[in-house]
Coordinates of C-alpha atoms in Angstrom, one line a residue:
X490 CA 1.0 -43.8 19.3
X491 CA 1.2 -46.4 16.8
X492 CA 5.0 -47.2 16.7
X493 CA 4.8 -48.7 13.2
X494 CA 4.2 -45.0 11.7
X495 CA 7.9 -44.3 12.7
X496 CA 9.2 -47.4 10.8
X497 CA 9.8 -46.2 7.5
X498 CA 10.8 -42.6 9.0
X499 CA 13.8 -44.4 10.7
X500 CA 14.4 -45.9 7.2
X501 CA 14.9 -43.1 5.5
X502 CA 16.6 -41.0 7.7
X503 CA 19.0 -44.0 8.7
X504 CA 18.1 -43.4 12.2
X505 CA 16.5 -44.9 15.1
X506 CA 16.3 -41.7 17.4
X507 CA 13.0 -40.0 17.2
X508 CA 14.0 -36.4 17.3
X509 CA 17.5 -37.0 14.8
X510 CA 15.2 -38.7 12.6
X511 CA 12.3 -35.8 12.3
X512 CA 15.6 -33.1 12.4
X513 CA 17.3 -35.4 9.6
X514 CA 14.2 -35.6 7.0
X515 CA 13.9 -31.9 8.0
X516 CA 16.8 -31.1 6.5
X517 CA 16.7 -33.7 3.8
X518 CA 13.5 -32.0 2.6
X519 CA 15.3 -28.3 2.2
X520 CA 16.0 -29.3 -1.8
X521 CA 13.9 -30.0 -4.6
X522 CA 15.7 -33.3 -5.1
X523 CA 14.8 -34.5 -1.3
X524 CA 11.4 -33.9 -1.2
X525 CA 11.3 -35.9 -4.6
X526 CA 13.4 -38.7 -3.3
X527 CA 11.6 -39.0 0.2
X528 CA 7.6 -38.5 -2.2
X529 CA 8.9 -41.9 -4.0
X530 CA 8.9 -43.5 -0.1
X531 CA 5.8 -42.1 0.3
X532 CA 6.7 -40.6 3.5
X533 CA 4.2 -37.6 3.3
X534 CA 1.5 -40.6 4.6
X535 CA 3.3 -41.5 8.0
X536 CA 4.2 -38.3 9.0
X537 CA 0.5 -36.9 8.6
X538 CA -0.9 -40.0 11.0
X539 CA 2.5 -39.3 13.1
X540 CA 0.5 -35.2 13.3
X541 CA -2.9 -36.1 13.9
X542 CA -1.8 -38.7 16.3
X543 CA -0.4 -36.7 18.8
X544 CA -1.6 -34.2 21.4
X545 CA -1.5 -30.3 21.7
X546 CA 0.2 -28.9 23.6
X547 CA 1.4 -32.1 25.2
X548 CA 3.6 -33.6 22.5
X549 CA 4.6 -30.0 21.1
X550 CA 8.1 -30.9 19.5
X551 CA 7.1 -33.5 18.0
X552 CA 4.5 -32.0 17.2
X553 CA 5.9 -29.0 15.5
X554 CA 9.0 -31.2 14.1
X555 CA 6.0 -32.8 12.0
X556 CA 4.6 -29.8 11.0
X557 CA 7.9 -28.5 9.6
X558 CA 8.5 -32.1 7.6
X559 CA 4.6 -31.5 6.3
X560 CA 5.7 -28.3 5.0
X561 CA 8.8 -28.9 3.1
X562 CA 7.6 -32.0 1.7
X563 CA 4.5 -29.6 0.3
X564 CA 7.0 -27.4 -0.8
X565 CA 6.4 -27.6 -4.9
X566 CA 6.1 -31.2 -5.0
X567 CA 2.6 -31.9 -6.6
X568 CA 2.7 -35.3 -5.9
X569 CA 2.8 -34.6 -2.2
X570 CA 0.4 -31.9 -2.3
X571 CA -2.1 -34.1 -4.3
X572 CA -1.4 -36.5 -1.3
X573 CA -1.5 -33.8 1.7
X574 CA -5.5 -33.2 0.2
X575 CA -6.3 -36.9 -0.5
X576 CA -5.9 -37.8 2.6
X577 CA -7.5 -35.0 4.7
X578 CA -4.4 -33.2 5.4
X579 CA -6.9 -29.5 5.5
X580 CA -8.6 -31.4 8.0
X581 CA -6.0 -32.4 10.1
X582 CA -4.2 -28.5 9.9
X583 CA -8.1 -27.7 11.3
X584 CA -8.0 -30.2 14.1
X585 CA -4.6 -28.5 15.2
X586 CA -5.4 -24.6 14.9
X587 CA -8.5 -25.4 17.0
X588 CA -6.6 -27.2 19.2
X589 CA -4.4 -24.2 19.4
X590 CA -7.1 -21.7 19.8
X591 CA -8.4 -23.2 22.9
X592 CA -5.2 -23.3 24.8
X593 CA -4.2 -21.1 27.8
X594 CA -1.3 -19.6 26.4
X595 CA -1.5 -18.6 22.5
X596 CA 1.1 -20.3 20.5
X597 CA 1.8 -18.4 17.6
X598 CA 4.4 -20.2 16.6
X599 CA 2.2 -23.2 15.8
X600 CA 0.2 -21.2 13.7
X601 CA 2.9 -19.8 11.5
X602 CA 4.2 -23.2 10.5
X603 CA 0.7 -25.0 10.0
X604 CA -0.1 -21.9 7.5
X605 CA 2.9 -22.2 5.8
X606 CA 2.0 -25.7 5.2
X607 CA -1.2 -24.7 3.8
X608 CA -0.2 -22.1 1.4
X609 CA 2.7 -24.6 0.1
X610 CA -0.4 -26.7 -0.8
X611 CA -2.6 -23.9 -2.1
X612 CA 0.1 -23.2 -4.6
X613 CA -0.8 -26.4 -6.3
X614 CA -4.1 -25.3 -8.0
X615 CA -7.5 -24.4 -7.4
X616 CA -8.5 -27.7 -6.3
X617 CA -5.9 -27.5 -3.5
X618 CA -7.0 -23.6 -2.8
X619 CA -10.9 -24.9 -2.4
X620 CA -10.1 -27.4 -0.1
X621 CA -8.3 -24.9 2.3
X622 CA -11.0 -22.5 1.6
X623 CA -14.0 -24.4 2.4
X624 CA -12.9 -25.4 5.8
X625 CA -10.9 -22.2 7.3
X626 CA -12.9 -19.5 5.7
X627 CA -14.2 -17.3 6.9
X628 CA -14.2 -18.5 10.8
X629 CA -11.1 -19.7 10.9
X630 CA -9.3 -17.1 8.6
X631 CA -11.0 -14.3 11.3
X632 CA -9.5 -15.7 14.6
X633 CA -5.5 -15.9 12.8
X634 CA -6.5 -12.6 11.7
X635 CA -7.0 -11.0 15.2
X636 CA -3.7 -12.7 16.2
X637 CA -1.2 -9.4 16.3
X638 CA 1.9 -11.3 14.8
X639 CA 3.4 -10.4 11.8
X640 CA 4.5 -13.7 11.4
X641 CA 1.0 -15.3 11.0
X642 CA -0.4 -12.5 8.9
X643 CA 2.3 -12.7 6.7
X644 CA 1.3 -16.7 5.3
X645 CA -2.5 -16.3 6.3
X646 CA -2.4 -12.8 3.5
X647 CA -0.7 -15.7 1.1
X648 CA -3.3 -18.6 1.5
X649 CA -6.4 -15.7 1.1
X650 CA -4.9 -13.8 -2.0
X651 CA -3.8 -17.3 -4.0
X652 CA -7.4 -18.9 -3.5
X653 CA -9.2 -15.6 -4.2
X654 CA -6.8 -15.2 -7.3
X655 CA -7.2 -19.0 -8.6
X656 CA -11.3 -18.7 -8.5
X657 CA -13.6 -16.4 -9.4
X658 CA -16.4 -18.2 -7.1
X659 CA -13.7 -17.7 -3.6
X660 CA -13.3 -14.2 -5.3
X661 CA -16.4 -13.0 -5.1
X662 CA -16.9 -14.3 -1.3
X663 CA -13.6 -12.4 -0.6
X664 CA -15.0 -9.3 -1.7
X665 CA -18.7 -10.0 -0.2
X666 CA -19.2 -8.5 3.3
X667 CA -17.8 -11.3 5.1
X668 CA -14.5 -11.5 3.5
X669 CA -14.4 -7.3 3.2
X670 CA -14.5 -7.5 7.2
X671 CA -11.6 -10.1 7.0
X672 CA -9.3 -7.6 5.2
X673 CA -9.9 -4.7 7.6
X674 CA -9.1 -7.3 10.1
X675 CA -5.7 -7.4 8.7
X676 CA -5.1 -4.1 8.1
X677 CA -5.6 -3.5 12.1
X678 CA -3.1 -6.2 12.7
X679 CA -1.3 -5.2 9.7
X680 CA -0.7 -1.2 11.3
X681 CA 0.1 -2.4 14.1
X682 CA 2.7 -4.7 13.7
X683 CA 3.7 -4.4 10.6
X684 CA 5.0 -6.9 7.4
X685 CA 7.3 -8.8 6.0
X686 CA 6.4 -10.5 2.8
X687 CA 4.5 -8.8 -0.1
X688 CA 1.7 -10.7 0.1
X689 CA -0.3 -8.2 2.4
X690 CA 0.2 -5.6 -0.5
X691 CA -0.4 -7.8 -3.3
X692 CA -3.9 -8.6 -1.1
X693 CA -4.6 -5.0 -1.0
X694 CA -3.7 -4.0 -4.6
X695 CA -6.0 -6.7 -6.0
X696 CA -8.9 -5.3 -3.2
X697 CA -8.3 -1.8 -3.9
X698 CA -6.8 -1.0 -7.2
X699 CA -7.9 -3.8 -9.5
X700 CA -11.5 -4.3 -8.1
X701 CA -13.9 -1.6 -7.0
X702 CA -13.7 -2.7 -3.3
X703 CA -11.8 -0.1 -1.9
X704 CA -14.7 2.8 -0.7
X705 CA -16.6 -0.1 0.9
X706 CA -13.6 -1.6 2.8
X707 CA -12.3 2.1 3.9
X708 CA -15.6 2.6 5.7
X709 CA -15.1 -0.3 7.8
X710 CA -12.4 0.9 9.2
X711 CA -13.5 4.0 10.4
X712 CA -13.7 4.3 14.4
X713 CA -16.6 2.2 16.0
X714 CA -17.8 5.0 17.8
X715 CA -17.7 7.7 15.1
X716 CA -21.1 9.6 14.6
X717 CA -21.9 9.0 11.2
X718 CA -22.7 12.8 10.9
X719 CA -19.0 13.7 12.1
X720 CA -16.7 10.2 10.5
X721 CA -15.0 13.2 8.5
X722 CA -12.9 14.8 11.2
X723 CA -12.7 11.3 13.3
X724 CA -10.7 9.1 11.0
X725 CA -8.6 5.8 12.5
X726 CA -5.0 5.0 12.3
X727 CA -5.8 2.1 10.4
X728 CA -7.5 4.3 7.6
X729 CA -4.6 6.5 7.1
X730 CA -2.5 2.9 7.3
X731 CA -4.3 2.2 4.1
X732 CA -4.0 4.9 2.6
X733 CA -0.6 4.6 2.9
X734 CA -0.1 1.5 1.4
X735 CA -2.1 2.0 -1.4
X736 CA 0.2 4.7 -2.0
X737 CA 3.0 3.1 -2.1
X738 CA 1.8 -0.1 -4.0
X739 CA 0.5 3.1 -7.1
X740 CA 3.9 4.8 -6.9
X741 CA 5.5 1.4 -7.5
X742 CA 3.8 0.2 -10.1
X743 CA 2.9 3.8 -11.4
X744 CA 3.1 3.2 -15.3
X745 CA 1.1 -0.5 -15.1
X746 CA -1.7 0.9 -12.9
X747 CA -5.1 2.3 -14.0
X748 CA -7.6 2.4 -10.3
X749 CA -11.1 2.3 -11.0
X750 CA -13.0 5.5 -11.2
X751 CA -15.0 4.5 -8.3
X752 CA -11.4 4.3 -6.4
X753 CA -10.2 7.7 -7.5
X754 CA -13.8 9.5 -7.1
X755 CA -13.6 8.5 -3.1
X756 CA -9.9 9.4 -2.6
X757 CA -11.0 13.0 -4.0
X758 CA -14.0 12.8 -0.8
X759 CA -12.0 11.9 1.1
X760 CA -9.4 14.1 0.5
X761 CA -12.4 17.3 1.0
X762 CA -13.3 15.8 4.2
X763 CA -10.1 16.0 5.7
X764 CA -9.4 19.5 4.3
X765 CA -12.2 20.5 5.8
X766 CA -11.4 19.5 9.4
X767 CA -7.5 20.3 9.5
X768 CA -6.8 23.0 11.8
X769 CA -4.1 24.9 9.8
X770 CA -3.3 26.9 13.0
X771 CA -0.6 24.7 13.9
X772 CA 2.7 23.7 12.0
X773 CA 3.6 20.2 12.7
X774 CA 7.4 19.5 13.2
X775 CA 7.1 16.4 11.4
X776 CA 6.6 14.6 7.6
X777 CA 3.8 11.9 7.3
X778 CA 3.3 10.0 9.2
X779 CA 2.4 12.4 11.7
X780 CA 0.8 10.2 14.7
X781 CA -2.3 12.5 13.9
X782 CA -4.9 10.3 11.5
X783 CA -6.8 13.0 10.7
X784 CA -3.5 14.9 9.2
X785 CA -2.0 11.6 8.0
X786 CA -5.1 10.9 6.3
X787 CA -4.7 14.5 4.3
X788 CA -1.6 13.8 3.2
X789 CA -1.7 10.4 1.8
X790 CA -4.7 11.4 0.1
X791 CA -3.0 14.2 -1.2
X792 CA -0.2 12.3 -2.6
X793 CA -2.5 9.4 -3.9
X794 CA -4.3 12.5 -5.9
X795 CA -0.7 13.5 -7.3
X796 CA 0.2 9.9 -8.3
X797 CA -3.1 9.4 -10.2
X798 CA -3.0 12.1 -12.3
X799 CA 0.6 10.4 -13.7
X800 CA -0.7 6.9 -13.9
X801 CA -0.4 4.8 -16.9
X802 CA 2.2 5.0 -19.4
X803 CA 0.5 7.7 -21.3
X804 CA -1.5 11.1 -20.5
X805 CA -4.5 9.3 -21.7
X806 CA -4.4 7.0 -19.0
X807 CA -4.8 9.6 -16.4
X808 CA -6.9 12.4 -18.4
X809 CA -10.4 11.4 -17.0
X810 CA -9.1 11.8 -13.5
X811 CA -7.5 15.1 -14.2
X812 CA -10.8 16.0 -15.8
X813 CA -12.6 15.2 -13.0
X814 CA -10.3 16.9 -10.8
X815 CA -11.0 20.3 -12.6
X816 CA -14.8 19.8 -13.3
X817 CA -14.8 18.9 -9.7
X818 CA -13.5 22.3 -8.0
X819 CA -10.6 20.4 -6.7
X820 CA -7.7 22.0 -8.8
X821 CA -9.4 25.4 -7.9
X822 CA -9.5 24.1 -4.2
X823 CA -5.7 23.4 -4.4
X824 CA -4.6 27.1 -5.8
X825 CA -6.8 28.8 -3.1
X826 CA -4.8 26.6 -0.5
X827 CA -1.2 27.4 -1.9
X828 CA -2.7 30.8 -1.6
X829 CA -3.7 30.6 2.2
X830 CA -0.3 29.3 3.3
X831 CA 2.3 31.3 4.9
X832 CA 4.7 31.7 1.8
X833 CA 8.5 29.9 2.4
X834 CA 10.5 31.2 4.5
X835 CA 12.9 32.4 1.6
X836 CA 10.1 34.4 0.0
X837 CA 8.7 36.1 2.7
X838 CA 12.0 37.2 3.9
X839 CA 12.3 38.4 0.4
X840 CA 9.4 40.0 0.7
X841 CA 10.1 42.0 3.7
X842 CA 13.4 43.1 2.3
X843 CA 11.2 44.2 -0.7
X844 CA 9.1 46.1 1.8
X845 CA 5.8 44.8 1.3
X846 CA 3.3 46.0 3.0
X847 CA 0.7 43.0 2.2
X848 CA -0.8 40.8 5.4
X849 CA 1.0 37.2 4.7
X850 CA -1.2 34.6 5.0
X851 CA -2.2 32.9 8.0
X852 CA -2.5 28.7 6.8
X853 CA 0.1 26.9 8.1
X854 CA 1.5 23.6 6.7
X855 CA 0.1 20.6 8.5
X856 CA 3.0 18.7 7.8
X857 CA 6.2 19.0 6.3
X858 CA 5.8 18.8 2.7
X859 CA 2.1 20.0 2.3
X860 CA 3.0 22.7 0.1
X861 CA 5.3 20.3 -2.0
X862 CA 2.2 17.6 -2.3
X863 CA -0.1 20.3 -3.8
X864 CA 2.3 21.6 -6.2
X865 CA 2.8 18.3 -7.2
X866 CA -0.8 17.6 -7.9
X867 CA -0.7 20.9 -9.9
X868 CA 2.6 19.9 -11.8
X869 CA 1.1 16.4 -13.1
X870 CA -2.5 17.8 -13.5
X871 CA -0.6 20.6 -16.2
X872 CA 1.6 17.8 -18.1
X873 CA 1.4 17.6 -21.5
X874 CA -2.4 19.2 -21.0
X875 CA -2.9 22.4 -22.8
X876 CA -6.5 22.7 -20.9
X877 CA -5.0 22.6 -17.8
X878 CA -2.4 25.3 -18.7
X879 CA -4.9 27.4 -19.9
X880 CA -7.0 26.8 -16.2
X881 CA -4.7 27.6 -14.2
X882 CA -3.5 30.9 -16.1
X883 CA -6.9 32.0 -16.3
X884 CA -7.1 31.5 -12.4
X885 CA -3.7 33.3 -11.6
X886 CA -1.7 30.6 -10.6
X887 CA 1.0 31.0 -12.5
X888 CA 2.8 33.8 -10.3
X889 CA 1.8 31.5 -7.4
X890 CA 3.8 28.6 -9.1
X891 CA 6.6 30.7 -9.6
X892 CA 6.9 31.8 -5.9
X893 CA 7.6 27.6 -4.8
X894 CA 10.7 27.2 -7.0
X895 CA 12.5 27.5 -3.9
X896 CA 14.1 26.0 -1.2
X897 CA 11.9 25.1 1.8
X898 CA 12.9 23.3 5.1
X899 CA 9.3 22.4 5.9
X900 CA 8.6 21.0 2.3
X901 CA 11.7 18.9 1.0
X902 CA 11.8 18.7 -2.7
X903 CA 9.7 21.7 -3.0
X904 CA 12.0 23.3 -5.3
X905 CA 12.3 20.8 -7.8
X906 CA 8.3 20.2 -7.9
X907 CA 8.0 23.6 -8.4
X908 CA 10.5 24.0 -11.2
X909 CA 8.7 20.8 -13.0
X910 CA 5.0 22.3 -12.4
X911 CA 6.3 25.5 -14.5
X912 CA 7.8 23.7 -17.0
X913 CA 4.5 21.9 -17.9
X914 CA 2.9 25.2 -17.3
X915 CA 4.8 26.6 -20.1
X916 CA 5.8 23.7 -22.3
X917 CA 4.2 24.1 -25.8
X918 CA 1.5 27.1 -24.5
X919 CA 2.2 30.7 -26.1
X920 CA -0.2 32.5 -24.1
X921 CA 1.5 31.1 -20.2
X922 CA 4.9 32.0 -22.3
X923 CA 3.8 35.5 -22.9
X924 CA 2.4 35.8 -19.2
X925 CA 6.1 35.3 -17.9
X926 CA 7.4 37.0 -20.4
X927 CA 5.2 40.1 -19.9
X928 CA 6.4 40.2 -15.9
X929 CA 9.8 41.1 -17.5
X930 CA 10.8 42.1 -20.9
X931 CA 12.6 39.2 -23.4
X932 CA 11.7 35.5 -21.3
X933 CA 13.2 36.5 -18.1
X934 CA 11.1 36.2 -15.1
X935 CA 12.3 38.8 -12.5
X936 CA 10.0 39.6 -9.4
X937 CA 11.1 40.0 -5.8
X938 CA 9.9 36.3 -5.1
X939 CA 12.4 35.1 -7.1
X940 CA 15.3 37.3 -7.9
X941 CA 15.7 37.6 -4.1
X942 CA 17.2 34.2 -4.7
X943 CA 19.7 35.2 -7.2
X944 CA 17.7 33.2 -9.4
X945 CA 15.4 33.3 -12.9
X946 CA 13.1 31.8 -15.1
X947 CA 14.1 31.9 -18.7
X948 CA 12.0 30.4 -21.8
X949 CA 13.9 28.5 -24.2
X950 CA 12.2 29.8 -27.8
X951 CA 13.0 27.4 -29.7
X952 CA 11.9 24.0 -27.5
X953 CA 9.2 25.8 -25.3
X954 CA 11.1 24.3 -22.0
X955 CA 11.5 26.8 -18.8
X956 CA 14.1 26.4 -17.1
X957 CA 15.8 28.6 -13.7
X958 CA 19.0 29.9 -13.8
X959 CA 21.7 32.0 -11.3
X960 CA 21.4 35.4 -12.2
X961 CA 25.5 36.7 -13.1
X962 CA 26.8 38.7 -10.3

C-alpha cells in the first residue's frame, strides 16, 4: 500500500492512527459543511486509491471504513460526485462487488454500503446514473437482486428507479425483457424479506401504474412449473405480493392516480381466474393475507377493482373502468356472488326467527371481509352514476344491498360499506327511491333483514340522501 495516500488523511483528520483517522473523517463527513470542507482538500482522490488498493476480504475494515468515507463524501456534494465518476470510482465499486461475489461467505454488508455509495452518486444527474448503468446493469444488478437482504434491495431499488427515471434510453431497457425479469427478481426477494425504504414501491408504481408494464411482469412471476393451461388456479406468493403492493401504493395516492387501461383490463382477468378456482366450501379464519395465493390473489384483486373505480379526483376519472366493469359481466358477476354467500350471521338469524323456509345459500366467504370487498366494488361502481343505479335496480340488487347494512364478524366494516353503497344507490334516482319506498309505505324500509336489527332505512326528500336509523322502542 502506498503510504503517501494516507498523508493528507492524517492531515485533515489531525491524526496519525489509521483507524481514528478513517473513524474521524467519518464522522466529519456526517454534515453538509464537512463534506464541503474536506471536497476543498480534495480528499475524495486518496481515499478512492486508499479502496482500490486494498484486498477483499483481507483488509475488510479498512476496507469498509473507506467505503463509508466514499459515501458521505458523495453525499450531495457535486463536486465530489463529478470526481467519484472522473476518476473511475463505478469501476472501482465493480472491482469490489465482484470481489465480493466470489467469496466463500457472502458479505452483505459490503454490498449495502458500496450501493449506498452509488446511488449518492446517481443522484447527481444522468451522466452520473449512465455511468452506474452501463457497468452494473443488467448482470450485476441480477446477482444483488437474488441476495435475500432487505438491506441491499432497499439502495439497489434506489440506484434502478433514479437512472430509469433520469433517461428515457435506461427506461426503456428497464422495461425490455431483461430489466422486466430484474423486477420480478425483486419482488421474490422483496416477499420474502420484506422493505424498508420507499424506493421498492416508488419502482413498482412507475412499472405498474404509470407504464403499461404491469400484465407482462405479473406473468413472470407465476410458478415455473405451472401448465400454461391451468396458471389460473396455480398462482405464486410473489403474485399476490404484488398485488398487494400495488394496492396499497393506488389507495395512497388514490385521487393522483389514473392506471392504464391495459393495467385495469388484466386485474379484471385476473380477478375471473381466481373466482373461478376458489373453493367456496371452506370459510377461512383469517383476513388477507391468508397464506393461500390463490385466495390472497382474489382478494387483492378484488380490492384493487374497488379502488379503481374511485380513482382520480373526479367520477370521470374512473367512468371508463366502471363502464367496462358493467359491459364486461363483472358487476353482474359480483351481485350473483353476494347472492351465493351464506347471508350474515345477524340476518339469517333473523331470518329464522322470521320463519323462513328458503334454503340459505351455500358460498362461503374465503376470507374475512369478502362480502365487504364486493360491496365495496358495488358502492363506488354506483357513485354519482345514475347508469349504474339504474343496473343494478334492474338486476334486483337493491334488496340484496340492503341485507349487508349490518354487522358482520367475518367482514369488518361491512356495515358501513353497505350503508355507503345504498346511499349512492339512492342519491339523486327517483325510481331506486320509490323501490324502497314501495317495500314499506312513506320512505321507511322495513323487512325482516333489517328491522330484526332494530334498525331502518329512511329517504331524506328533500336532499335524496338514505340514511339508517334505530327504530323507537
Amino acid at each position: 500500500m502506498d503510504q503517501s495516500l494516507w498523508h493528507p488523511l492524517f492531515i485533515a483528520a489531525n491524526s496519525h492512527d489509521k483507524t481514528d483517522c478513517l473513524e474521524i473523517l467519518i464522522k466529519f463527513s456526517q454534515t453538509m459543511d464537512g463534506r464541503a470542507h474536506l471536497a476543498s482538500q480534495n480528499i475524495l482522490f486518496p481515499v478512492l486509491k486508499l479502496l482500490e488498493s486494498v484486498s477483499y476480504p483481507q483488509d475488510r475494515d479498512l476496507l469498509v471504513s473507506s467505503l463509508k468515507l466514499l459515501r458521505n463524501l458523495c453525499a450531495g456534494n457535486i463536486y465530489n460526485q463529478n470526481l467519484f465518476v472522473e476518476l473511475k470510482g463505478v469501476s472501482a465499486i465493480l472491482s469490489l462487488l465482484t470481489s465480493v461475489r466470489s467469496s466463500a461467505v457472502l458479505d452483505d454488508g459490503v454490498v449495502r454500503i458500496g450501493l449506498q455509495l452509488l446511488g449518492n452518486v446517481s443522484l447527481a444527474g444522468e451522466e452520473h446514473q449512465r455511468a452506474v448503468w452501463q457497468q452494473l446493469f443488467p448482470t450485476e444488478f441480477a446477482w444483488i437482486a437474488k441476495i435475500q437482504r432487505c438491506n441491499t434491495c432497499d439502495p439497489l431499488c434506489m440506484i434502478i428507479y433514479l437512472c430509469s427515471d433520469g433517461s428515457s434510453e435506461m427506461a426503456v431497457q428497464l422495461f425490455e425483457d431483461q430489466g422486466l425479469s430484474l423486477i420480478a427478481e425483486i419482488i421474490r426477494t422483496t416477499s420474502r424479506v420484506g422493505f424498508v425504504e420507499d424506493w421498492f414501491k416508488l419502482l413498482i408504481s412507475r412499472t405498474c401504474l404509470e407504464e403499461t408494464h404491469f400484465t407482462l411482469l405479473f406473468s413472470k412471476l407465476y410458478p415455473v412449473a405451472a401448465p400454461e393451461d391451468h396458471i389460473a388456479s396455480q398462482f405464486s406468493d410473489e403474485q399476490s405480493f404484488l398485488l398487494q403492493i400495488v394496492g396499497d401504493i393506488l389507495n395512497e395516492r388514490l385521487k393522483e392516480i389514473i392506471a392504464p387501461t391495459k393495467f385495469s383490463s388484466t386485474v379484471i382477468d385476473i380477478f375471473r381466474k381466481a373466482v373461478a378456482s376458489v373453493d367456496f366450501a371452506s370459510r377461512s379464519s383469517s383476513g388477507l393475507p391468508t397464506g393461500s395465493p390463490l385466495i390472497d390473489v382474489l382478494g387483492y384483486s378484488l380490492t384493487l377493482i374497488r379502488d379503481l373505480c374511485a380513482q382520480g379526483d373526479s367520477k370521470d376519472a374512473s367512468a371508463e373502468f366502471v363502464d367496462s366493469i358493467i359491459s364486461s359481466g363483472l358487476l353482474e358477476l359480483l351481485l350473483d356472488l353476494l347472492r351465493q354467500l351464506e347471508p350474515p350471521a345477524i340476518v339469517k338469524k333473523g331470518m329464522d326467527q322470521a320463519g323462513s323456509s328458503s334454503p340459505f345459500p351455500s358460498k362461503l366467504c374465503p376470507y374475512k371481509g369478502f362480502r365487504r370487498d364486493i360491496v365495496g366494488v358495488i358502492g363506488n361502481c354506483a357513485f354519482h352514476r345514475k347508469h349504474v343505479q339504474d343496473y343494478i335496480r334492474k338486476k334486483n340488487g337493491i334488496i340484496l344491498l340492503l341485507q349487508q347494512c349490518v354487522t358482520d364478524e367475518e367482514n369488518p366494516y361491512l356495515r358501513e360499506w353497505g350503508i355507503w353503497s345504498i346511499r349512492n344507490l339512492l342519491e339523486d334516482n327517483l325510481e331506486n327511491q320509490k323501490e324502497v319506498a314501495d317495500l314499506k309505505i312513506q320512505g321507511a324500509v322495513d323487512v325482516p333483514e333489517i328491522s330484526g336489527l332494530g334498525i331502518k332505512l329512511e329517504v331524506d326528500k328533500q336532499t335524496g340522501h338514505a340514511r339508517l336509523v334505530n327504530i323507537p322502542t
